[in-house]
XYZ file of C-alpha atoms in Angstrom:
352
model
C 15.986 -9.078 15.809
C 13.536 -11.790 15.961
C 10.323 -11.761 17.522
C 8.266 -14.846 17.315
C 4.878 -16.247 19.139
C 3.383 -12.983 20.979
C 0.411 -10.768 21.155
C 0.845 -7.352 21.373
C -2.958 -5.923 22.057
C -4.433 -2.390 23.722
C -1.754 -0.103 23.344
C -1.824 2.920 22.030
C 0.511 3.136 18.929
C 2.090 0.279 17.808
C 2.050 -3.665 18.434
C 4.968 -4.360 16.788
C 7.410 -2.095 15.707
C 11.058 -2.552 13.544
C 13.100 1.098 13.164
C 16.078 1.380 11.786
C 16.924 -2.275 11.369
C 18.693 -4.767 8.995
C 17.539 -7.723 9.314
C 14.398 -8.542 11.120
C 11.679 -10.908 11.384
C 8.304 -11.203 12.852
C 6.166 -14.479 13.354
C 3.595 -15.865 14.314
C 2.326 -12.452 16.450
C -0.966 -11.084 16.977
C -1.330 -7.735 17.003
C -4.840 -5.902 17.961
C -7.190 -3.303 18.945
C -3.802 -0.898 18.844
C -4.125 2.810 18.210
C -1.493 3.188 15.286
C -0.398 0.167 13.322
C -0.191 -2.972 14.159
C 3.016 -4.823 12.461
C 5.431 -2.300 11.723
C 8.518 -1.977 10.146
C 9.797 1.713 8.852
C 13.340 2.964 7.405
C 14.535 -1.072 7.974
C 15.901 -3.507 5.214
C 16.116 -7.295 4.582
C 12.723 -8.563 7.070
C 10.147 -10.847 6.758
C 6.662 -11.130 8.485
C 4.466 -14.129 8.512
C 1.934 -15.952 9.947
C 0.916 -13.006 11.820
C -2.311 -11.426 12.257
C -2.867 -7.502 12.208
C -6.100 -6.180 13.456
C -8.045 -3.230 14.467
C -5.321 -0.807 13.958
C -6.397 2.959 12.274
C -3.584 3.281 10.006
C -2.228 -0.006 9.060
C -2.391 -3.756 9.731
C 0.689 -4.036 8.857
C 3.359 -1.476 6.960
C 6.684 -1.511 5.595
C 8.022 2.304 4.617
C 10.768 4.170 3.434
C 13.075 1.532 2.046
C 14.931 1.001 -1.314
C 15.757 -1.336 -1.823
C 13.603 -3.372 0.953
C 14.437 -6.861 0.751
C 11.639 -7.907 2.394
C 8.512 -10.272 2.391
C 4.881 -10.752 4.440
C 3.656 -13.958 3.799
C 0.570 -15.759 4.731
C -0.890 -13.331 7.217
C -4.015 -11.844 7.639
C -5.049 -8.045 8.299
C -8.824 -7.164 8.837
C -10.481 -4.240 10.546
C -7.766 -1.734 10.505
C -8.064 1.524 8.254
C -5.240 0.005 5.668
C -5.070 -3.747 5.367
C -1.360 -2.805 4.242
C -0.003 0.601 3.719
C 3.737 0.889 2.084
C 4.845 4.712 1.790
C 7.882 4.602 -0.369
C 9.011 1.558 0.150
C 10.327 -1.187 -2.215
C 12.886 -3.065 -4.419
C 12.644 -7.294 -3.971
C 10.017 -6.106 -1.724
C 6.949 -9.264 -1.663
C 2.716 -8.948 -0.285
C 2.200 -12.473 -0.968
C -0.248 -15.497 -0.001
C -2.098 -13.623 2.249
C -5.495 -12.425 3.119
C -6.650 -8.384 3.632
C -10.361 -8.582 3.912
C -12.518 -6.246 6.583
C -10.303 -3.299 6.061
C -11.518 -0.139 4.738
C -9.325 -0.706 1.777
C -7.108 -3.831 1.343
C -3.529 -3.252 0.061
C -2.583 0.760 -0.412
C 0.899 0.821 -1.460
C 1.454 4.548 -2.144
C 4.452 7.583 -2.977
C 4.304 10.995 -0.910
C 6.907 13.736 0.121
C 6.119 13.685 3.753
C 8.094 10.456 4.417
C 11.547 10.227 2.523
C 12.891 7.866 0.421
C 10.085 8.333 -2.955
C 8.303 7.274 -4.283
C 6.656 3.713 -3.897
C 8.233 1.515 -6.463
C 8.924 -2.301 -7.198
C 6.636 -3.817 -4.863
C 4.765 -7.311 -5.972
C 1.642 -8.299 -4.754
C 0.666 -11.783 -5.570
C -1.061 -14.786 -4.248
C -3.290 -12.952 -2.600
C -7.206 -13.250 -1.346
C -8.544 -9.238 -1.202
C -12.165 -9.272 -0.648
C -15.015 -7.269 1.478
C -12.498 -4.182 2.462
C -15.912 -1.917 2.391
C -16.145 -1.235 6.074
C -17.052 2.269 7.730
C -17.489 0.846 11.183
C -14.100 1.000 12.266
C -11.459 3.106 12.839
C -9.180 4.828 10.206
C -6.480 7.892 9.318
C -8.176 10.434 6.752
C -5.896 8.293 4.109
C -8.299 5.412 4.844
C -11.383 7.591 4.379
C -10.333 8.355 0.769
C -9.434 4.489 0.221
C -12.182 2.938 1.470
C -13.861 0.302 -0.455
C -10.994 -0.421 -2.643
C -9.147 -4.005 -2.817
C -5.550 -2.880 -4.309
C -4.925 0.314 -4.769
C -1.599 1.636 -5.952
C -1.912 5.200 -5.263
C 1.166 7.467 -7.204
C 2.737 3.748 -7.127
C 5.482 2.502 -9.876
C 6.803 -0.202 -11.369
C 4.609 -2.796 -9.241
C 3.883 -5.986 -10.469
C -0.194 -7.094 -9.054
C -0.499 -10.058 -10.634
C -2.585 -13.783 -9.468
C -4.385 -12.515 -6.944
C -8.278 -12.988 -6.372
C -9.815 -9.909 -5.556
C -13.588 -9.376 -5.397
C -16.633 -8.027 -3.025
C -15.578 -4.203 -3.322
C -17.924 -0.708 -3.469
C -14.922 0.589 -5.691
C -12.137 -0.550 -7.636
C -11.025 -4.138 -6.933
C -8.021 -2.799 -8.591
C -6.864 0.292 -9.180
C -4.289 2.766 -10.134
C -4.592 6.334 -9.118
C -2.648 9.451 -8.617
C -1.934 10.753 -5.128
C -2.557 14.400 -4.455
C -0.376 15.440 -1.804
C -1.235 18.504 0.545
C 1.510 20.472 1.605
C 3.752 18.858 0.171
C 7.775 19.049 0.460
C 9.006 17.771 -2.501
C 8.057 16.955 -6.064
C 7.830 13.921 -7.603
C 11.221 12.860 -8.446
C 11.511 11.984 -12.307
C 12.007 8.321 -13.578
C 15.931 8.412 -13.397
C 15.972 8.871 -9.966
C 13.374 5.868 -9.181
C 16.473 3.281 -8.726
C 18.733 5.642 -6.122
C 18.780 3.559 -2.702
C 17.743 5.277 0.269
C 21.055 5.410 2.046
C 21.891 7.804 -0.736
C 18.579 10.206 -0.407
C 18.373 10.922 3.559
C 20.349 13.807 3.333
C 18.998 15.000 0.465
C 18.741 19.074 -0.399
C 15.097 20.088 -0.838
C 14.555 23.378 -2.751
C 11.485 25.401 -1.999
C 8.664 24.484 -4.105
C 7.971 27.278 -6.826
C 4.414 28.515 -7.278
C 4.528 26.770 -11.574
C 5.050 23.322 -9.729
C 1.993 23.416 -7.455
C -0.734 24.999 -6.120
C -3.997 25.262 -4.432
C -6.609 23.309 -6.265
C -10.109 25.538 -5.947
C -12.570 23.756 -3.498
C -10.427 20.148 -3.821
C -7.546 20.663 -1.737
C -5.079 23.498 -0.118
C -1.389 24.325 0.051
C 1.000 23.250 -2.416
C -0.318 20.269 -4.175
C 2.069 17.321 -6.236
C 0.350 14.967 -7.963
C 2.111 11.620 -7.802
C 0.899 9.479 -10.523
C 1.537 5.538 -10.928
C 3.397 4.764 -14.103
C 4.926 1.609 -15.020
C 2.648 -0.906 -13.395
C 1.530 -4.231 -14.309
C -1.666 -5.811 -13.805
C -1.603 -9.735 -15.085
C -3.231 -13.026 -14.293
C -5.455 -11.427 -11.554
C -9.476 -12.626 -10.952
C -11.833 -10.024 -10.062
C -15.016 -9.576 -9.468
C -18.216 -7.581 -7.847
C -16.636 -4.168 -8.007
C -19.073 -0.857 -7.580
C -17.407 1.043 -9.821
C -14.798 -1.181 -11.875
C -13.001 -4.550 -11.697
C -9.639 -3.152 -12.982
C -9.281 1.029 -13.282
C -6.437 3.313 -13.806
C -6.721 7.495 -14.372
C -5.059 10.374 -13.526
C -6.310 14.021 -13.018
C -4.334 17.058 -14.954
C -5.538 19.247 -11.710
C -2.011 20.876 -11.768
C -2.020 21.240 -16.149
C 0.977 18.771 -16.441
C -0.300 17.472 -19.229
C -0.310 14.128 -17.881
C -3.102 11.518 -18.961
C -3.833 8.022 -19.114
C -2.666 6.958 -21.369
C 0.825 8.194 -20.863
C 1.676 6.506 -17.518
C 2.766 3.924 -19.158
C 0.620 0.873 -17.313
C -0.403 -2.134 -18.262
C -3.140 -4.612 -17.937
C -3.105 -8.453 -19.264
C -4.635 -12.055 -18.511
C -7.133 -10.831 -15.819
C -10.547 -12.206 -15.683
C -12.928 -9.554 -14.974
C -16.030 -7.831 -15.911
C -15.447 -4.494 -16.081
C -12.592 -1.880 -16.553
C -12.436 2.172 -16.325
C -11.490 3.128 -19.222
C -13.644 0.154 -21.252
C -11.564 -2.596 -22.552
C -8.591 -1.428 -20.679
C -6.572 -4.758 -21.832
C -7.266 -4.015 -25.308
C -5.900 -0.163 -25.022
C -2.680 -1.131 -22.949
C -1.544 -5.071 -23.225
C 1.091 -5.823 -21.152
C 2.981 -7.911 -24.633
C 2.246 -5.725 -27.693
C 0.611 -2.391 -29.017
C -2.442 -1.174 -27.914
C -5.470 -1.143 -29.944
C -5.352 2.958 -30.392
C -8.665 2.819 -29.285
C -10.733 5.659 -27.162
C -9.332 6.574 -23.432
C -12.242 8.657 -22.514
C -14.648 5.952 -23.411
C -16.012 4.957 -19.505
C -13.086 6.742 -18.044
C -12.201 6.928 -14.368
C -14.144 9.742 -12.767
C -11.598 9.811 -9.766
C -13.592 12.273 -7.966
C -17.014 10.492 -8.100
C -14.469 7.414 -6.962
C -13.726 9.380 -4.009
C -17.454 10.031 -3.491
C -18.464 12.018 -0.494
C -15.661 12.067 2.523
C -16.455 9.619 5.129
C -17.090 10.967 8.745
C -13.944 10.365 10.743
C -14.069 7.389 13.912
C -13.453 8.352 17.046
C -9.662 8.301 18.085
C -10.287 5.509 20.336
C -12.518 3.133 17.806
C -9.908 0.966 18.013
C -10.384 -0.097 21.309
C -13.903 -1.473 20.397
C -12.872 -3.555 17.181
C -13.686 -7.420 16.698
C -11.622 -9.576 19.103
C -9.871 -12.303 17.138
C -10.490 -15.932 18.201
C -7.176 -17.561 19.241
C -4.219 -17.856 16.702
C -1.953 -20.784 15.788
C 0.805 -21.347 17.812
C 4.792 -21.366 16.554
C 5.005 -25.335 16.132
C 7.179 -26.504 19.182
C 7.288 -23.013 20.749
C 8.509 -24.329 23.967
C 11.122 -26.447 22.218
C 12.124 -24.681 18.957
C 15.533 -22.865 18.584
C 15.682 -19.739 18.053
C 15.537 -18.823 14.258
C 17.939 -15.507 13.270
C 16.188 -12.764 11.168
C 19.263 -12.875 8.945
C 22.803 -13.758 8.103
C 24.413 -10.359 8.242
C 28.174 -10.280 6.796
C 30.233 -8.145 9.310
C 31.805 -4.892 7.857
């Protein structure tokens, strides 16, 4: 299904919305001041959405979840003033964020792994091309999520195997780029290990979850309750990116050993090359984990990630309907010869 050249504006979930779909496309829409996302596509494979404009949505401006492998692209759009510029929940594989612009958000681009949606983790997503700036704002709605991710440009939280790389990134109270783990609450599932990251989705859905035993999580004293996982991003690469005018670093990466995993940074297996920048958490980040080559065996702990000062203090949630009451966007380009133009197919599909 294609959907091409429309607003969708004032309702109370979604603007635009793909479930359960091969093949799909969305262009040239405007989606805003909706209460839930704005350009949505969840459990659906082989899409593409550009030239689109997501805004003023609490969760996301646009989001593409629980696929593996995705097939999918957003190109040249723009998402500002919604909680998530772009949120991807275990989504992935030839999946592409790329020549757009996520600015106005309270945090940019949030691809991230968690057990409440299937499908996980997050993996093989690239984000590149892309202008990230000013995604500081507390004026406007957001999910709890968006609280904790506020003032961050990319953040790849308990992400793996992305690729961030030429992408100018800069104005930020936080990280303009950075890789943290993902506590979970309540969670249903632990983090599946590293030979599991390439099984498709089709072949997860009806998956057999085992309780949770009390050695793999627990309640983490005055942090956070219930069963706890800790998804950590591993595998990552950071390359070629410019950043600039972060609060607390340019390019970070840590991890917290809440659960005594022994998990730290310097295992997860990341890498950082080619960026211009000013600062890093740890210091000289490049130097400790190149992308080509060995690491200079240098100190970890030296200007280290404090991911809970990162956090800082927990932002006072909007009002449910803040949404309502977000910028309105000045008028949007047009399909070129919308009255005329055939109608373009999302995809080829082969029949069965």
């Amino acid at each position: 299904v294609t959907v091409q050249n429309m607003t969708a504006r004032n309702y109370t979930s979604n603007g635009f919305y793909w479930s359960g779909v091969t093949g799909y496309r969305g262009s040239y829409l405007t989606a805003y001041r909706n209460g839930d996302y704005g350009i949505y596509a969840f459990d659906s494979v082989t899409g593409q959405f550009d030239n689109s404009l997501g805004s003023g949505s609490p969760d996301a401006g646009f989001y593409i979840g629980e696929c593996y492998p995705c097939d999918a692209v957003i190109d040249n759009v723009v998402s500002e003033y919604n909680g998530l510029g772009y949120s991807g929940t275990n989504s992935g594989g030839d999946l592409y964020i790329i020549n757009s612009t996520f600015r106005n958000n309270r945090a940019g681009i949030v691809p991230n792994s968690g057990s409440y949606e299937l499908c996980y983790p997050n993996r093989k997503t690239t984000v590149a091309g892309n202008l990230v700036y000013s995604n500081n704002e507390t004026d406007i709605p957001g999910i709890d999520v968006s609280l904790l991710a506020q003032g961050n440009g990319i953040l790849l939280a308990g992400a793996v195997q992305n690729e961030v790389q030429n992408n100018r990134v800069w104005d930020h109270a936080r990280t303009g780029i950075g890789l943290v783990p993902f506590p979970e609450e309540d969670a249903n599932d632990l983090a599946p290990p590293s030979s599991d990251w390439d099984v498709p989705c089709e072949d997860t859905h009806d998956k057999e979850v085992p309780p949770i035993s009390e050695e793999d999580c627990k309640a983490v004293e005055g942090l956070l309750k219930g069963c706890v996982v800790i998804w950590n991003p591993y595998d990552n690469r950071v390359t070629g990116n410019v950043v600039e005018g972060s609060g607390v670093a340019d390019i970070a990466v840590g991890t917290a050993d809440l659960l005594n995993k022994g998990e730290t940074t310097d295992t997860l297996r990341n890498c950082f090359s080619d960026n211009t920048f000013g600062t890093t958490a740890p210091t000289d980040l490049e130097a400790l984990a190149p992308c080509d080559g060995t690491g200079n065996g240098g100190s970890w702990d030296a200007g280290a990630l404090d991911l809970i000062g990162l956090l800082g203090t927990p932002a006072e949630a909007p009002a449910a309907d803040a949404y309502k009451t977000t910028p309105e966007p000045p008028e949007q380009p047009n399909m070129p010869d919308a009255t005329t133009a055939p109608a373009q197919p999302a995809t080829d599909v082969p029949e069965k």
